[in-house]
Backbone as JSON, one array per atom type, in Angstrom:
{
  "sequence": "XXXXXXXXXXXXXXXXXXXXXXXXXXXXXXXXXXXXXXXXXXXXXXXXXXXXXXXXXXXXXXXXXXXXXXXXXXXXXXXXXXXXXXXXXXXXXXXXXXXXXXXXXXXXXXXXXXXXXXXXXXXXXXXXXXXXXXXXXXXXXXXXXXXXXXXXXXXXXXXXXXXXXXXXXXXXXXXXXXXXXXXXXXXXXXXXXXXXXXXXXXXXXXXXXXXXXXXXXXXXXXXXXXXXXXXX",
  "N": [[0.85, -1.18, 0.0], [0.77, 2.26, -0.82], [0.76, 5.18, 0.39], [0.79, 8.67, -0.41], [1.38, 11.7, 0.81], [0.81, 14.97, 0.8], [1.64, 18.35, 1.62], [2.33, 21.05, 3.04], [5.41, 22.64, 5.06], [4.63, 25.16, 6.23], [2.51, 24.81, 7.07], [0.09, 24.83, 9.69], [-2.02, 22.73, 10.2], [-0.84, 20.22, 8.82], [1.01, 19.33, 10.42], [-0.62, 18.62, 12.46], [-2.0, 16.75, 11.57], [-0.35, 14.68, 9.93], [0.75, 14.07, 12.4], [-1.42, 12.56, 13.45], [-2.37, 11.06, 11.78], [-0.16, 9.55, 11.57], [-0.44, 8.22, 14.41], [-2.78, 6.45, 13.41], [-1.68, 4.88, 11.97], [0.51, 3.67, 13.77], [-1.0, 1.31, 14.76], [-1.79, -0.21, 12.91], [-2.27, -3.44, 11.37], [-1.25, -3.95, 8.98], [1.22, -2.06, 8.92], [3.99, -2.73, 8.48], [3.67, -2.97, 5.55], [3.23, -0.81, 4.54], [4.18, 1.94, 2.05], [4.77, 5.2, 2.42], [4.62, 8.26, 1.18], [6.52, 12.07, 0.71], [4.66, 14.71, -0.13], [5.04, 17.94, -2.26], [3.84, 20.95, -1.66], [2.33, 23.85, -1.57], [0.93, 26.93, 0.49], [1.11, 29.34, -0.16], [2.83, 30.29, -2.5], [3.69, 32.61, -3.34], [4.96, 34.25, -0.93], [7.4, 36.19, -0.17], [11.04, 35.32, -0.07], [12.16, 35.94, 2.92], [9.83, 37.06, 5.1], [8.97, 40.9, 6.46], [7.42, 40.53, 9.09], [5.36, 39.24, 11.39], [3.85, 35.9, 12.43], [0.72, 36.75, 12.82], [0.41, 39.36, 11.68], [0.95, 38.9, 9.22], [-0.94, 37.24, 8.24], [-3.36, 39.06, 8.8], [-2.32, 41.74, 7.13], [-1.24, 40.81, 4.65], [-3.0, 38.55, 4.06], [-6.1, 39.61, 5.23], [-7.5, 39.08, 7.17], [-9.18, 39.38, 10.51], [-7.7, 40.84, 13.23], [-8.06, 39.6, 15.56], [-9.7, 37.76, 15.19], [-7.76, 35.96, 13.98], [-5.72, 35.12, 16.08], [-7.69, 33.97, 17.74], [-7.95, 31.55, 16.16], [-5.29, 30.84, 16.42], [-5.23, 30.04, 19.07], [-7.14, 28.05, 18.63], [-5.73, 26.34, 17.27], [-3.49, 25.81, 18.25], [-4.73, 24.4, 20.63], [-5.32, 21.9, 19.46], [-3.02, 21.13, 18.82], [-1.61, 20.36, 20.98], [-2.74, 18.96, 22.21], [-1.98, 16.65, 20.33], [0.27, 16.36, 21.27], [1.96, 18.79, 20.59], [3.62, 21.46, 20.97], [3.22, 24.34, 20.22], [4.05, 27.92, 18.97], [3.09, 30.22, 18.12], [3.39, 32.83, 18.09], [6.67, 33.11, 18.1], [6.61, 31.96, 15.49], [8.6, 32.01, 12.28], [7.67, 33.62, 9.8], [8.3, 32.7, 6.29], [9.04, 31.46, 2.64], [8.51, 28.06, 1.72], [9.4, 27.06, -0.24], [12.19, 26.63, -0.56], [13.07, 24.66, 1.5], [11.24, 22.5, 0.76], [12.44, 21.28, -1.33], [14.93, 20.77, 0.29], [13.49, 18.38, 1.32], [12.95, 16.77, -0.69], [15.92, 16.16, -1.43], [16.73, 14.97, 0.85], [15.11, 12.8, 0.84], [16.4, 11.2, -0.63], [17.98, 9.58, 0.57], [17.19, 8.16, 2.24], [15.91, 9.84, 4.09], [14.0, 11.9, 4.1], [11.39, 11.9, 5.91], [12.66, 12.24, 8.0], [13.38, 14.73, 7.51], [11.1, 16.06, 7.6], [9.59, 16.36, 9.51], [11.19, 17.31, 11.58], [11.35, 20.04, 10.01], [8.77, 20.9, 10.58], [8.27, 20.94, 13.11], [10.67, 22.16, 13.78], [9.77, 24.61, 12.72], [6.97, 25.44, 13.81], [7.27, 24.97, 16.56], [9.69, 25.49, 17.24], [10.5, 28.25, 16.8], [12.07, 28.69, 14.08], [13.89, 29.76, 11.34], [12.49, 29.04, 8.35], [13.09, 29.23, 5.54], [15.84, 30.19, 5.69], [18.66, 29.77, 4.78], [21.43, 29.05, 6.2], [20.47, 27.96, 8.05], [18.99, 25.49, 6.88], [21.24, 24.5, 6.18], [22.17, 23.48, 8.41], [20.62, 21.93, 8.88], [20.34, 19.91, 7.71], [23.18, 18.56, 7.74], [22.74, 17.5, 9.72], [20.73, 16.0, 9.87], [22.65, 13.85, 8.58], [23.0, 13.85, 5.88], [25.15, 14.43, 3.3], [27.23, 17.06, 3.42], [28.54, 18.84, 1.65], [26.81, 17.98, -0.23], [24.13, 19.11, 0.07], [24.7, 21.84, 0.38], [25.44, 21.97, -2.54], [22.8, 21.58, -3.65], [21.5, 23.91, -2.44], [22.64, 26.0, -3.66], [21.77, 26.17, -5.92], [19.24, 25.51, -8.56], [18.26, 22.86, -8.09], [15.9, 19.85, -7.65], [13.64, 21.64, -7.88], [11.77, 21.22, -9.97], [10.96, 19.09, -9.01], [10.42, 19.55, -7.17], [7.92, 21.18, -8.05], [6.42, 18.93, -10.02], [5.17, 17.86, -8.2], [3.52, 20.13, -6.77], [1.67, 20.11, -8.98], [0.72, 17.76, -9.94], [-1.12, 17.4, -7.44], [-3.0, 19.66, -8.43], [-4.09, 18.3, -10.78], [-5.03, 16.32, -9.51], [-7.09, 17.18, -7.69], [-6.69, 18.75, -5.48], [-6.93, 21.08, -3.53], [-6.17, 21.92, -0.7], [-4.11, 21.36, 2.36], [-3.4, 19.45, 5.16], [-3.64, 16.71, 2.59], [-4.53, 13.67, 1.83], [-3.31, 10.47, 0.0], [-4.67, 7.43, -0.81], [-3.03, 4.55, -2.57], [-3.81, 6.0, -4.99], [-6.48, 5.96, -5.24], [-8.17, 6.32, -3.03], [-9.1, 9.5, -1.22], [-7.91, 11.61, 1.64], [-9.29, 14.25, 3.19], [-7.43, 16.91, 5.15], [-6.95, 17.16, 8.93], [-7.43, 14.82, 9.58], [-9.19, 12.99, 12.75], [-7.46, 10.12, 13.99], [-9.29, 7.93, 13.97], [-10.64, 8.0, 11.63], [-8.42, 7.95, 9.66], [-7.74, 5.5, 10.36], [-10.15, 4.05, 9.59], [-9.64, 4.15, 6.98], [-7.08, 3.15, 6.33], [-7.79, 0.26, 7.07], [-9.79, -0.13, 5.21], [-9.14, 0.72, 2.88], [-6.42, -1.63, 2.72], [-8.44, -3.9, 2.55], [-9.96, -4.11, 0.06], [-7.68, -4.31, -1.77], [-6.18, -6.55, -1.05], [-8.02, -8.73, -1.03], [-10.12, -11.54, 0.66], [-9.29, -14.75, -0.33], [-11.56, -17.61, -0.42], [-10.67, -21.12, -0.65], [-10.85, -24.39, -1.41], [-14.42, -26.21, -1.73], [-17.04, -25.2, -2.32], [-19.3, -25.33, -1.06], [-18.92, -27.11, 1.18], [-19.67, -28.43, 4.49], [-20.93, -26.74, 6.9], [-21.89, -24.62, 9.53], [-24.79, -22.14, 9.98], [-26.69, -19.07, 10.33], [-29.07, -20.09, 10.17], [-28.74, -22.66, 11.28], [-26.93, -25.85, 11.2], [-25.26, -27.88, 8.46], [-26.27, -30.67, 7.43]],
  "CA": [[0.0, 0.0, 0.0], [1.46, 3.49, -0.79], [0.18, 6.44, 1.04], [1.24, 9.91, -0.78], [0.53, 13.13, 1.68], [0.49, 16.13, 0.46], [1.49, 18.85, 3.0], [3.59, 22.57, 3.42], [5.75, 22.77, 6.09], [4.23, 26.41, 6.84], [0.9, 24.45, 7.51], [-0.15, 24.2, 11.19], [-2.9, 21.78, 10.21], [-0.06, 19.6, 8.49], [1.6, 18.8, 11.49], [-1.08, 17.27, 13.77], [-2.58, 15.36, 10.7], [0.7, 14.33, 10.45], [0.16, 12.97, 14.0], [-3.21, 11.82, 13.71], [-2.18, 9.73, 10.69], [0.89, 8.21, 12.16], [-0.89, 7.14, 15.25], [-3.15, 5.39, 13.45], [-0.75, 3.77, 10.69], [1.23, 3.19, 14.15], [-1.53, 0.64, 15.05], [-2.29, -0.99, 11.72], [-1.46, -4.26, 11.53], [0.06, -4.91, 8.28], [1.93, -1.06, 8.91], [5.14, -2.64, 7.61], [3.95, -3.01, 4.19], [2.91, 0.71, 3.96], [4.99, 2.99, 1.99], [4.78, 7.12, 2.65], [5.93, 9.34, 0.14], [5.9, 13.14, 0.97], [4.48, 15.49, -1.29], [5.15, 19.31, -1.72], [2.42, 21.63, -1.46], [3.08, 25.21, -1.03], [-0.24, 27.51, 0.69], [1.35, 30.91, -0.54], [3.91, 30.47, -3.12], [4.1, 34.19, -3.44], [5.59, 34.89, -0.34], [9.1, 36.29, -0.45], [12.12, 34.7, 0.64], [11.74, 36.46, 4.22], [8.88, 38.08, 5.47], [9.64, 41.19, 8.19], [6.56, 40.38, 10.01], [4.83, 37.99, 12.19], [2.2, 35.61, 11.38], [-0.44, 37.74, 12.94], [0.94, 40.36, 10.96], [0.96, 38.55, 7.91], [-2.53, 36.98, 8.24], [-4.06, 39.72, 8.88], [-2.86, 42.22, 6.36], [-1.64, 39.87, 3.19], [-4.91, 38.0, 3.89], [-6.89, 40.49, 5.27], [-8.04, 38.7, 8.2], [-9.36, 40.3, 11.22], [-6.4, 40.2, 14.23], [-8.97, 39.21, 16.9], [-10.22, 36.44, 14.76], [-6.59, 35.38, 13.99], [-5.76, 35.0, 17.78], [-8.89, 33.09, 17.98], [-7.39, 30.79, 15.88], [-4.26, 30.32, 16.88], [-5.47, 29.13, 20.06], [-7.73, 26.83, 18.82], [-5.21, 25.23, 16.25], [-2.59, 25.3, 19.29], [-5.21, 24.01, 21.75], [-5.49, 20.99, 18.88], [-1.91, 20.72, 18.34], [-1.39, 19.81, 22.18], [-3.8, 17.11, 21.92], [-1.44, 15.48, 20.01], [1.88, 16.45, 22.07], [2.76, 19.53, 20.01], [4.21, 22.84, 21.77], [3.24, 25.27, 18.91], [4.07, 28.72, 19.76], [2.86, 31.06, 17.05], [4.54, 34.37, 18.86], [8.02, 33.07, 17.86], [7.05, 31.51, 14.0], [9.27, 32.86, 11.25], [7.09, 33.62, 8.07], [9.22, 32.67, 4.92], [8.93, 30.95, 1.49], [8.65, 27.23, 1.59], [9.45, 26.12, -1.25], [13.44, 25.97, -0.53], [12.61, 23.66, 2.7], [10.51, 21.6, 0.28], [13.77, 20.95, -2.04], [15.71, 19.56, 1.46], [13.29, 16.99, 1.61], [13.71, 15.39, -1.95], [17.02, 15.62, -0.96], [16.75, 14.4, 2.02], [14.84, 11.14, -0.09], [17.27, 10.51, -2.14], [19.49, 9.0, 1.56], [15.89, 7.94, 2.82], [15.66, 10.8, 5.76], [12.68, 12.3, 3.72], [10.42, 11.51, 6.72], [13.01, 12.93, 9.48], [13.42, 16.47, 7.22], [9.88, 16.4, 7.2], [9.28, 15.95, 10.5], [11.98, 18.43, 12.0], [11.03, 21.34, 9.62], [7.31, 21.38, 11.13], [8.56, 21.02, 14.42], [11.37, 23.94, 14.12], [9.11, 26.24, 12.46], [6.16, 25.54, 15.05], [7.51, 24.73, 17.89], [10.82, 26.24, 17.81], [10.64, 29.4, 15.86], [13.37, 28.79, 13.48], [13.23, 30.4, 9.86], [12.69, 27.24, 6.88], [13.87, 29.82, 4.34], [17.41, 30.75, 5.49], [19.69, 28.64, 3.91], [22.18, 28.86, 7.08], [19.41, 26.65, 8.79], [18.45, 24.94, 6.49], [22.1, 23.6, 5.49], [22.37, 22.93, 9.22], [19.31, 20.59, 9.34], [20.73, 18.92, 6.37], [23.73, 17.93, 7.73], [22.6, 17.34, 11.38], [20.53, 14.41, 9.66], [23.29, 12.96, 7.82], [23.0, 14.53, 4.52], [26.65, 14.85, 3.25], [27.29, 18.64, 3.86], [28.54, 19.26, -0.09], [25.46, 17.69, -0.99], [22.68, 19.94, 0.83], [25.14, 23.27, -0.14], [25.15, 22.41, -3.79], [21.68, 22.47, -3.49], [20.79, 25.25, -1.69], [23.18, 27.12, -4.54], [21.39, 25.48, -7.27], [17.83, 24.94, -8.49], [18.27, 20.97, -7.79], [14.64, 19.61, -7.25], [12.93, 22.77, -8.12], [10.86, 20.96, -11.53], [10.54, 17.86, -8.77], [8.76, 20.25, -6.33], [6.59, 22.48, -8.91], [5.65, 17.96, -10.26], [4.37, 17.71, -6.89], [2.24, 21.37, -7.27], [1.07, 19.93, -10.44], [0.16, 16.52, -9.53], [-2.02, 18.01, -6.98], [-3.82, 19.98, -9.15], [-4.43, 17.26, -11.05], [-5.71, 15.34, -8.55], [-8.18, 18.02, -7.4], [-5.83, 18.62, -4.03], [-6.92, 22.74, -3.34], [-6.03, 22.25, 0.72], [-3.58, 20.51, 2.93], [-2.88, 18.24, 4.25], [-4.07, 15.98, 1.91], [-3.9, 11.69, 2.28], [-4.17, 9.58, -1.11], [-3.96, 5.86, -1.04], [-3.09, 3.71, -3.65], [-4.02, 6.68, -5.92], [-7.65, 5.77, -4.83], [-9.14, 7.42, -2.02], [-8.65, 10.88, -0.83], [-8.73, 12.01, 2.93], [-8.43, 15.68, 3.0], [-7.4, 17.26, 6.02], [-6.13, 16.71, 10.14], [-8.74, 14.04, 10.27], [-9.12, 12.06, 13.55], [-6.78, 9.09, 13.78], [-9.93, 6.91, 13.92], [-10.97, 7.92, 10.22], [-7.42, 7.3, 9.12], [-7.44, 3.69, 10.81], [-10.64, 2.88, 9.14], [-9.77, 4.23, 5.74], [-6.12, 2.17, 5.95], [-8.64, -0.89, 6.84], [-10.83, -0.3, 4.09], [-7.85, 0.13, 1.23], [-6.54, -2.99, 2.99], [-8.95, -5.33, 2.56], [-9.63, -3.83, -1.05], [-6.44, -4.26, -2.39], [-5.85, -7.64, -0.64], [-9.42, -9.51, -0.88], [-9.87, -13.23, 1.05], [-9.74, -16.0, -0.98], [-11.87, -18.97, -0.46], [-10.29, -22.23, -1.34], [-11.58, -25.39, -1.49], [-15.0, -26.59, -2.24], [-17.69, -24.04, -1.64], [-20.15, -26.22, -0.32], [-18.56, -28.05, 2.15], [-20.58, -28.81, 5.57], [-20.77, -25.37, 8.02], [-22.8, -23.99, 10.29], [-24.79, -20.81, 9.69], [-27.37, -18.58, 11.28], [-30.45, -21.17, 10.13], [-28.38, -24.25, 11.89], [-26.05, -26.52, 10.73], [-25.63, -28.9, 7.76], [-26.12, -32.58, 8.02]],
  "C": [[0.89, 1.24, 0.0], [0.41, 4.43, -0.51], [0.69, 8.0, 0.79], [0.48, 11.11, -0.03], [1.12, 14.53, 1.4], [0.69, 17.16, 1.37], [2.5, 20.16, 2.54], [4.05, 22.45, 5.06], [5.59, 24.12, 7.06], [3.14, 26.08, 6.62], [0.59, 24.02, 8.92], [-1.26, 22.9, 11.48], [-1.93, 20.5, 9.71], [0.3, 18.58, 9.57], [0.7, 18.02, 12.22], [-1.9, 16.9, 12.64], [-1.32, 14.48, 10.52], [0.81, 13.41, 11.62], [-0.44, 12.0, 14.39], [-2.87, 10.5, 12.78], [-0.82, 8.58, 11.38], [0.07, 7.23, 13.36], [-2.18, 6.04, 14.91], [-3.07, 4.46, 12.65], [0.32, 2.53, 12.2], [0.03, 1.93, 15.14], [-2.58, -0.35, 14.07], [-1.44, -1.99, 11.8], [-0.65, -4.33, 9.93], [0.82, -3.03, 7.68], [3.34, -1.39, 8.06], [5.25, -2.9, 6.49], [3.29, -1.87, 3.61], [4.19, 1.62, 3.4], [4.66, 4.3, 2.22], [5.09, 7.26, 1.76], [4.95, 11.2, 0.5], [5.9, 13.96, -0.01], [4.7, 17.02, -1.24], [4.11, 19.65, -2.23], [2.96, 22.91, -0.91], [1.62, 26.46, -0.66], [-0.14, 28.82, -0.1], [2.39, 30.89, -1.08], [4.52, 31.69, -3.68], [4.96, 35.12, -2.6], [7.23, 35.26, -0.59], [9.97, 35.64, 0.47], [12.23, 34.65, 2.12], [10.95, 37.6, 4.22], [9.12, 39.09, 6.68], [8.26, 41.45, 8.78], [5.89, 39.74, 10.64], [3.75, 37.29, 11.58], [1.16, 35.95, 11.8], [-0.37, 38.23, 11.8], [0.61, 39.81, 9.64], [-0.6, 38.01, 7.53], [-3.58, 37.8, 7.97], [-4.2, 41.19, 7.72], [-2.4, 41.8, 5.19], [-3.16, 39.29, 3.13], [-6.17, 38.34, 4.52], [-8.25, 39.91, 6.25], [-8.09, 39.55, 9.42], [-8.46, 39.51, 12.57], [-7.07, 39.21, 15.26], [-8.99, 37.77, 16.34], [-8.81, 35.16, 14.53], [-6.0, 35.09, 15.43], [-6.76, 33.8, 17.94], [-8.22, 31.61, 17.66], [-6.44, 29.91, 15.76], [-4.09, 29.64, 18.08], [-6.13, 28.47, 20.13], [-6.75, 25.6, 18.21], [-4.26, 24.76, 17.12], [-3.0, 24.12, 20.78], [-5.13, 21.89, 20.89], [-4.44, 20.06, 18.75], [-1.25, 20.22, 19.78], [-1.91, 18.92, 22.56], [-2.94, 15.92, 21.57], [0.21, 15.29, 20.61], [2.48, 17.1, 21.16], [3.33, 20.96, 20.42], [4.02, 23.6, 20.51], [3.19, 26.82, 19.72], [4.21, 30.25, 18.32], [3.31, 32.71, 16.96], [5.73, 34.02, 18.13], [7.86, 32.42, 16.0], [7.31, 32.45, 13.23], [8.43, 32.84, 9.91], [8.2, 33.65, 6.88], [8.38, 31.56, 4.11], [9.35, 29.7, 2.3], [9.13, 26.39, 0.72], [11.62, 25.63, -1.07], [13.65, 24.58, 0.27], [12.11, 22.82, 1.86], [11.95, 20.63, -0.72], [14.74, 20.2, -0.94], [14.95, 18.4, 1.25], [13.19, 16.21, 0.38], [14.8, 14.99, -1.68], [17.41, 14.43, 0.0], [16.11, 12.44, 1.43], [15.38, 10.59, -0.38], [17.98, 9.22, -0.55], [18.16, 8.51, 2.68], [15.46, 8.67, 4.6], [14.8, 11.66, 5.2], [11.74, 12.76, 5.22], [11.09, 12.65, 8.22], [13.23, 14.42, 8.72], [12.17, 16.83, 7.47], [9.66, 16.78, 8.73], [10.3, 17.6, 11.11], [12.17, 19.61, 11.15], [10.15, 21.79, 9.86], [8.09, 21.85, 11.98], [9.51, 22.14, 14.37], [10.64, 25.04, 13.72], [8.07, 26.11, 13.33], [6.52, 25.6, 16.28], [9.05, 25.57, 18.5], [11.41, 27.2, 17.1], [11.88, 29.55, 14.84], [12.76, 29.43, 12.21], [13.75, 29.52, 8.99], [13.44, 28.1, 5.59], [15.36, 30.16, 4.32], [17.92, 29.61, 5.25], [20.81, 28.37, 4.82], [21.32, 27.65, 7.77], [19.24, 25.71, 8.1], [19.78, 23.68, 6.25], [22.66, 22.87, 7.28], [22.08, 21.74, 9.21], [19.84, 19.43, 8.64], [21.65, 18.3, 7.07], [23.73, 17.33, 9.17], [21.85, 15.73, 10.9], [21.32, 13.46, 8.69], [23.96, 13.07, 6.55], [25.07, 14.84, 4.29], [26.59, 16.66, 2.51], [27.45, 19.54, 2.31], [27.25, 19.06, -0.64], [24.29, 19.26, -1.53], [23.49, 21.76, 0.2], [25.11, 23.39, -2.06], [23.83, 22.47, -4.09], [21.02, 23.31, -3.1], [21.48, 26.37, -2.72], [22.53, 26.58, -5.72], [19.58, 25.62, -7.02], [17.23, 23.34, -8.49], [16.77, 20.76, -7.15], [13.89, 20.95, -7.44], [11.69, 22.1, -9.12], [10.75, 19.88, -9.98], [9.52, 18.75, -7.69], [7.69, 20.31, -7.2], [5.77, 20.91, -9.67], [5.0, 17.78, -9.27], [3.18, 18.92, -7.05], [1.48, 20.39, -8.12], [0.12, 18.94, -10.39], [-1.13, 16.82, -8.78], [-3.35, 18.63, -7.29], [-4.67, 19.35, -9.91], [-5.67, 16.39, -10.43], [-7.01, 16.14, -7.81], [-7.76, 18.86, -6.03], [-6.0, 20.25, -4.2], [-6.42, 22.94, -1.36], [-5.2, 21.1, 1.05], [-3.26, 20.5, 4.39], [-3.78, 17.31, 3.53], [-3.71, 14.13, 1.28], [-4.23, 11.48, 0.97], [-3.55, 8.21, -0.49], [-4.56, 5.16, -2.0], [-3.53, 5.01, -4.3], [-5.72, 6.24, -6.57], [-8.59, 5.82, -4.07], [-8.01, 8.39, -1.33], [-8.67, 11.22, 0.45], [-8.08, 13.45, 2.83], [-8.36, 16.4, 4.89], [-6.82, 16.91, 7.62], [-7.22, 16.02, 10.41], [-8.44, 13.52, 11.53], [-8.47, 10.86, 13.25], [-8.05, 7.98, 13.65], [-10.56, 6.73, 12.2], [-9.63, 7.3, 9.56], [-7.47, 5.65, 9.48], [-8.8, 3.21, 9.72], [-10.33, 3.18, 7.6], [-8.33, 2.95, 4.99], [-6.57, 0.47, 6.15], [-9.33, -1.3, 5.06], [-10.39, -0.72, 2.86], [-7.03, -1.04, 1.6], [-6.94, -4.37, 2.25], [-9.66, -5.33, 1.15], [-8.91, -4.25, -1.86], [-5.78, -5.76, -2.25], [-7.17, -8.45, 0.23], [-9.34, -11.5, -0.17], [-10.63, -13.99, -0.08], [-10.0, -17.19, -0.24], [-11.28, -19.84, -0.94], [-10.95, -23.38, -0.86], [-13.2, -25.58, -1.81], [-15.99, -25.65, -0.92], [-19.25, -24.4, -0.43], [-20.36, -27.49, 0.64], [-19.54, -27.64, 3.59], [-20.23, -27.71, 6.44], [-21.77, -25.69, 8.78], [-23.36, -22.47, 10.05], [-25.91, -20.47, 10.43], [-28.77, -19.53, 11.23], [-30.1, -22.58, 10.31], [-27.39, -24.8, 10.81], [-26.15, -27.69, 9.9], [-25.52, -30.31, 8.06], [-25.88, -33.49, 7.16]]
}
């Protein structure tokens, strides 16, 4: 079973679907024949490189949201994101362009730490206000998980994975994908959003037992028992 998710790492809903989905892939039984693959997805590919203002700030007058209501929100999405054991602290997040951060984690694929760039670029930009766009950070992260250090710098000076992001955009589109995060499996059902881990468990049931149907063998009319008694 392959599971492609769709996600920006400047998505706060990302992260605890993210969550929601692991904990309930991390109680599927046949979990070790699931693959992941992470997809890029970018909410505001317009933003510039660094933004000099907060994400109030930015919420409110790029997208022309009202501050109060933004507040509102930030403590419900934080009240959500502690649910799942996430410290999100929206005072200290750095607004920048995603799309360089999105280019680490192909990288990061290629040496199969995909999953841990992914993972520790939410978490520093939520939880520990770092900025995903500087390229000093970014070539840290790289080589903190392994990444050989030339690697992660000739890409960060290069447009390396740039066409493999903007196939990811594309794909998306494609696929009808306008919000994230966004679950496919098998490239046959859709879950959009930080669903509850209990929808994820029954949807990785469902494509399951789909995909890998019980076969009967032997002779179909052999001697049972059924709800109108037993044959004789």
């Amino acid at each position: 079973m392959k599971i492609e998710i769709w996600s920006d790492v400047a998505c706060p809903w990302c992260y605890i679907g993210k969550r929601r989905f692991e904990s309930a892939l991390a109680e599927f039984p046949h979990k070790d024949k699931v693959e992941v693959k992470w997809r890029s997805f970018q909410l505001d590919p317009t933003l510039p490189e660094h933004y000099d203002g907060t994400e109030l700030s930015y919420l409110s007058e790029r997208k022309g949201l009202d501050p109060e209501q933004v507040k509102g929100m930030f403590a419900h999405v934080a009240q959500q994101a502690a649910g799942e054991g996430l410290s999100y602290d929206f005072d200290s997040v750095v607004v920048a362009n995603s799309f360089t951060a999105h280019r680490l984690i192909h990288l990061a694929e290629e040496s199969g730490k995909g999953a841990e760039a992914k993972e520790r670029l939410l978490s520093d930009h939520f939880e520990h206000g770092k900025d995903i766009g500087n390229t000093e950070y970014l070539q840290e992260l790289g080589t903190s998980l392994g990444l050989v250090a030339e690697d992660v710098s000739a890409m960060l000076n290069s447009d390396r994975f740039a066409e493999d992001v903007r196939h990811d955009f594309a794909e998306a589109r494609a696929l009808g994908v306008s919000g994230v995060p966004f679950f496919v499996i098998d490239r046959k059902y859709g879950i959009s959003g930080a669903q509850p881990a209990e929808v994820f468990a029954s949807a990785l049931e469902q494509a399951w037992a789909e995909a890998n149907p019980l076969i009967n063998v032997g002779a179909t009319d052999a001697e049972a028992c059924g709800p109108d008694g037993c044959a004789i």
